[in-house]
Structures are given as structure tokens and as C-alpha cells.
Amino acid sequence: MSQKVLDALRAKFGDAVVATESQHGDEVALVKRDKLVAIATWLRDDPAMAFEVPVFVTCIDLLDWRPVKAPGQPSSTRPAWDNVDGKAPRFEVCWQLRSFSRRHRLRLKVALVENDLKVASLTPLWSGFDWQERETFDMYGVEFQGHPDLRRIYLYDEFVGHPLRKDYPKEKRQPLVRRSDLVGDH
Amino acid sequence: MLELVTTKLEDVANWGRKFSLFSYPFVTACCGMEFMSVAAPKYDIARFGAEFPRFSPRQSDLLMIVGTITEKQGPALKRVYDQMAEPKWVIAFGVCASTGGFYQNYHAMPGADQVIPVDVYIPGCPPRPEQVLDALILLQERVARRDGHSQLRLKREKIVLEQARAREDD
Ligand code: SF4
């Protein structure tokens, strides 16, 4: 569909585009963290790209993730996807962009290792990403640098941890209030 | 003799209460659809005298917890409950309000009774309107029998007070 976006991206930024993928008409580009803002700015401002619509931001926790071999395909490992400076990434942050005028879309991804969860915020470029970056911070603890107001958005300030991480215990609760007359409880 | 009169008086009051429950619908989720259905003419909760939702907890004596309660909502729910005048009754409407339902995770409270006492639990996701009416009839019986949680609490407090007074008199 918009393979030409990926081609243009590669032609312009070369090595900063670590890997690309096209699946079911969705184009995905994994880019280097320090080139994210330059790439995103170009995607927004270049008249041939014109990505004016921010669709969503989210994060993928790759803890225990194993590539699944699709039937009939030689291999579905994604080597370029699997390391950031030699380390296996724990999270992928992705921004979905869309262009109404050019009728194409693109998902930008940045891979992060566990103890360095910092990435540039794209809110200064598309203000529509504001609350969703806060949500991603709330749920996964990704720190969006340059975000104007990076606070929790859904959970209360007393909450400790980030519940959508795969290693957050499923049944762990952090109550704000409990009855005082419950026997043997709190 | 005096005791007989006050008991009879209270029975009359409870007879009145049970047919004029003023509900405060604490509607948080999809169960609200079923609440609308019981309140609307087809199932018509008005037949049981509980048709009049008040939008201030201070004017109501039946708290209907309709839907999922999150941990973040806990303090608000407790505050609403505390603002209601005694005697008051609480119905947990749907499995979410009763036990947390299928939510077993970080955000959902495992039942509203973690925060406030509940008189009647209605299972179902969402419950059928008939179940809600059944629960209301159950609650009416409890009101008349004087064993709603706040009625029991008042009774307990009265006994404690009387015992304290008796000790002082000795
Ligand atoms: S019990 Fe079911 S219908 Fe009711 S609030 Fe929970 S999920 Fe929704």
C-alpha cells in the first residue's frame, strides 16, 4: 500500500531506520531512538508524507515474547528487532500516524531496554498524543522526554508500579480505602 | 407497655419505609442499562414504591451500586454512603458490584462490600430485571423484619448505650 513511505524513509534516513515491516497493509518502521524526532518532524512536514493525524501511542511489553513461526514461511524471527546495542529490548513504543491528504499510514516504533525507558515525546509535534503518552507512562512507565505534563492519567498518585507490564502480578491490588469492620482484613 | 407501643410504632414506620425506598443509583458501568430497564414501564420498579431516584445521597435511603467499582472510586463510594441518612440500605447490582465479577486485576475492587456494607447482592452480568425486583422484595422483607445492616447497627448502638447508662446508674 504505502511501501513508498518506507522506501522514502529508508532513502532519506538510511541507518536510522533499523528495520521495516509490511503486514496486511500496515507499514511499520523501527527507528533509532535518537533519530525519532528528526524522522517524525520530517514525516509531518514533508509535503509527500504529510502525516497530519496522530492516531494512537502505545507500548508493547516483550517480556517472554518469542517469535511465532508462521506456517509456510521460512522464519519469522526479526533479528534487527531483537537487539538494541547488543541487548534484547524489553519494550516497543509505537506511534501510529496517518495522512488523510496522502491516504497512507505508518507505525513508528522505538525499542527500549528495560533499565533505560526514556524516549522523546512526540506531543510537541502532534498535540493529540498528549493524553495517550500519559497513559503509556501510567501503564508501562515509559518516560516521554519533553512531554509538557507527564503525570499519571488513569491511576491514582498513590499507585506504585505500572500495571500493564507483563510482570505486574495479576491479582495485586492497591486499595485506597477498605472497611474498618471487616474481620481479619486490613 | 411503652415498649409495645414503640415497637408497634416502629413497625408502622418500617411498613412505610419498605414501600417508599428512595434510591440513589450509583451507576458506573454497563449494568446501568439493566437499571434503566427495571426503572422503565416494562418492568416498572414503581410497583414496589422504589421508582424515585434521588440525585443526592442525602435524600435517599437505598444505595444501588450498579456496575464495576474501581479502587480509585472507593473513596467516592464511601463518601456517598456516609452522606446518606440512617436508616439506609445497600444493594449490590450485578456481579461486578458484588464480587468484582470477571475483573480480577489491578483496578477493580473485589466487591463493593470491601468499602461499605451491603444488604442484598444480585448476581448476573447484568442481572435480569426480574432478579432486581426479587432482590427488592427481599430487601423489603428485611426492612420490615428490621434486619437491614443499618437497622441492626442502630439496635446494637442502642443496646451498648443502654448498658453504659445502666452501669452509670449502678
Ligand atoms: S456485572 Fe456485567 S453488566 Fe454489570 S457492570 Fe459488571 S460487566 Fe457490566
Short mmCIF file of C-alpha atoms in Angstrom, two decimals, chain B residues 67-129:
data_model
loop_
_atom_site.label_atom_id
_atom_site.label_comp_id
_atom_site.label_asym_id
_atom_site.label_seq_id
_atom_site.Cartn_x
_atom_site.Cartn_y
_atom_site.Cartn_z
CA GLY B 67 -21.69 -1.59 37.93
CA THR B 68 -17.98 -2.02 38.38
CA ILE B 69 -16.34 -0.26 41.30
CA THR B 70 -12.70 0.56 40.77
CA GLU B 71 -10.19 1.03 43.54
CA LYS B 72 -9.96 4.66 42.53
CA GLN B 73 -13.70 5.10 43.07
CA GLY B 74 -13.60 3.58 46.55
CA PRO B 75 -13.30 6.87 48.46
CA ALA B 76 -16.17 8.40 46.43
CA LEU B 77 -18.42 5.41 47.13
CA LYS B 78 -17.65 5.54 50.83
CA ARG B 79 -18.38 9.25 50.90
CA VAL B 80 -21.73 8.81 49.16
CA TYR B 81 -22.64 6.09 51.66
CA ASP B 82 -21.59 8.20 54.62
CA GLN B 83 -23.74 11.09 53.42
CA MET B 84 -26.95 9.05 53.43
CA ALA B 85 -29.21 9.42 56.44
CA GLU B 86 -29.91 6.43 58.68
CA PRO B 87 -31.59 4.03 58.37
CA LYS B 88 -30.17 3.10 54.98
CA TRP B 89 -29.92 0.04 52.79
CA VAL B 90 -27.49 -1.04 50.11
CA ILE B 91 -27.99 -3.28 47.09
CA ALA B 92 -25.05 -4.54 45.03
CA PHE B 93 -26.42 -4.74 41.50
CA GLY B 94 -24.59 -7.24 39.27
CA VAL B 95 -21.54 -9.43 39.84
CA CYS B 96 -19.10 -6.56 39.49
CA ALA B 97 -20.56 -4.71 42.44
CA SER B 98 -20.93 -7.99 44.38
CA THR B 99 -17.54 -9.61 43.85
CA GLY B 100 -15.65 -7.78 41.14
CA GLY B 101 -17.07 -10.19 38.56
CA PHE B 102 -14.72 -11.17 35.80
CA TYR B 103 -12.33 -8.41 36.67
CA GLN B 104 -9.52 -9.96 38.65
CA ASN B 105 -6.89 -7.31 38.19
CA TYR B 106 -5.22 -4.18 39.44
CA HIS B 107 -8.05 -1.73 39.00
CA ALA B 108 -11.29 -3.43 40.01
CA MET B 109 -12.39 -3.67 43.61
CA PRO B 110 -13.36 -7.25 44.52
CA GLY B 111 -16.89 -6.26 45.51
CA ALA B 112 -18.27 -3.01 46.84
CA ASP B 113 -18.53 -4.63 50.28
CA GLN B 114 -14.80 -4.08 50.66
CA VAL B 115 -15.68 -0.48 51.40
CA ILE B 116 -19.29 -0.34 52.62
CA PRO B 117 -21.72 -2.91 54.00
CA VAL B 118 -24.17 -4.47 51.53
CA ASP B 119 -27.63 -5.89 52.33
CA VAL B 120 -28.59 -7.69 49.16
CA TYR B 121 -26.37 -8.98 46.35
CA ILE B 122 -27.78 -9.51 42.88
CA PRO B 123 -25.75 -11.91 40.72
CA GLY B 124 -25.79 -11.73 36.93
CA CYS B 125 -23.86 -9.88 34.31
CA PRO B 126 -26.05 -7.92 34.05
CA PRO B 127 -28.89 -9.30 36.19
CA ARG B 128 -32.31 -9.75 34.64
CA PRO B 129 -34.85 -7.14 35.73
#
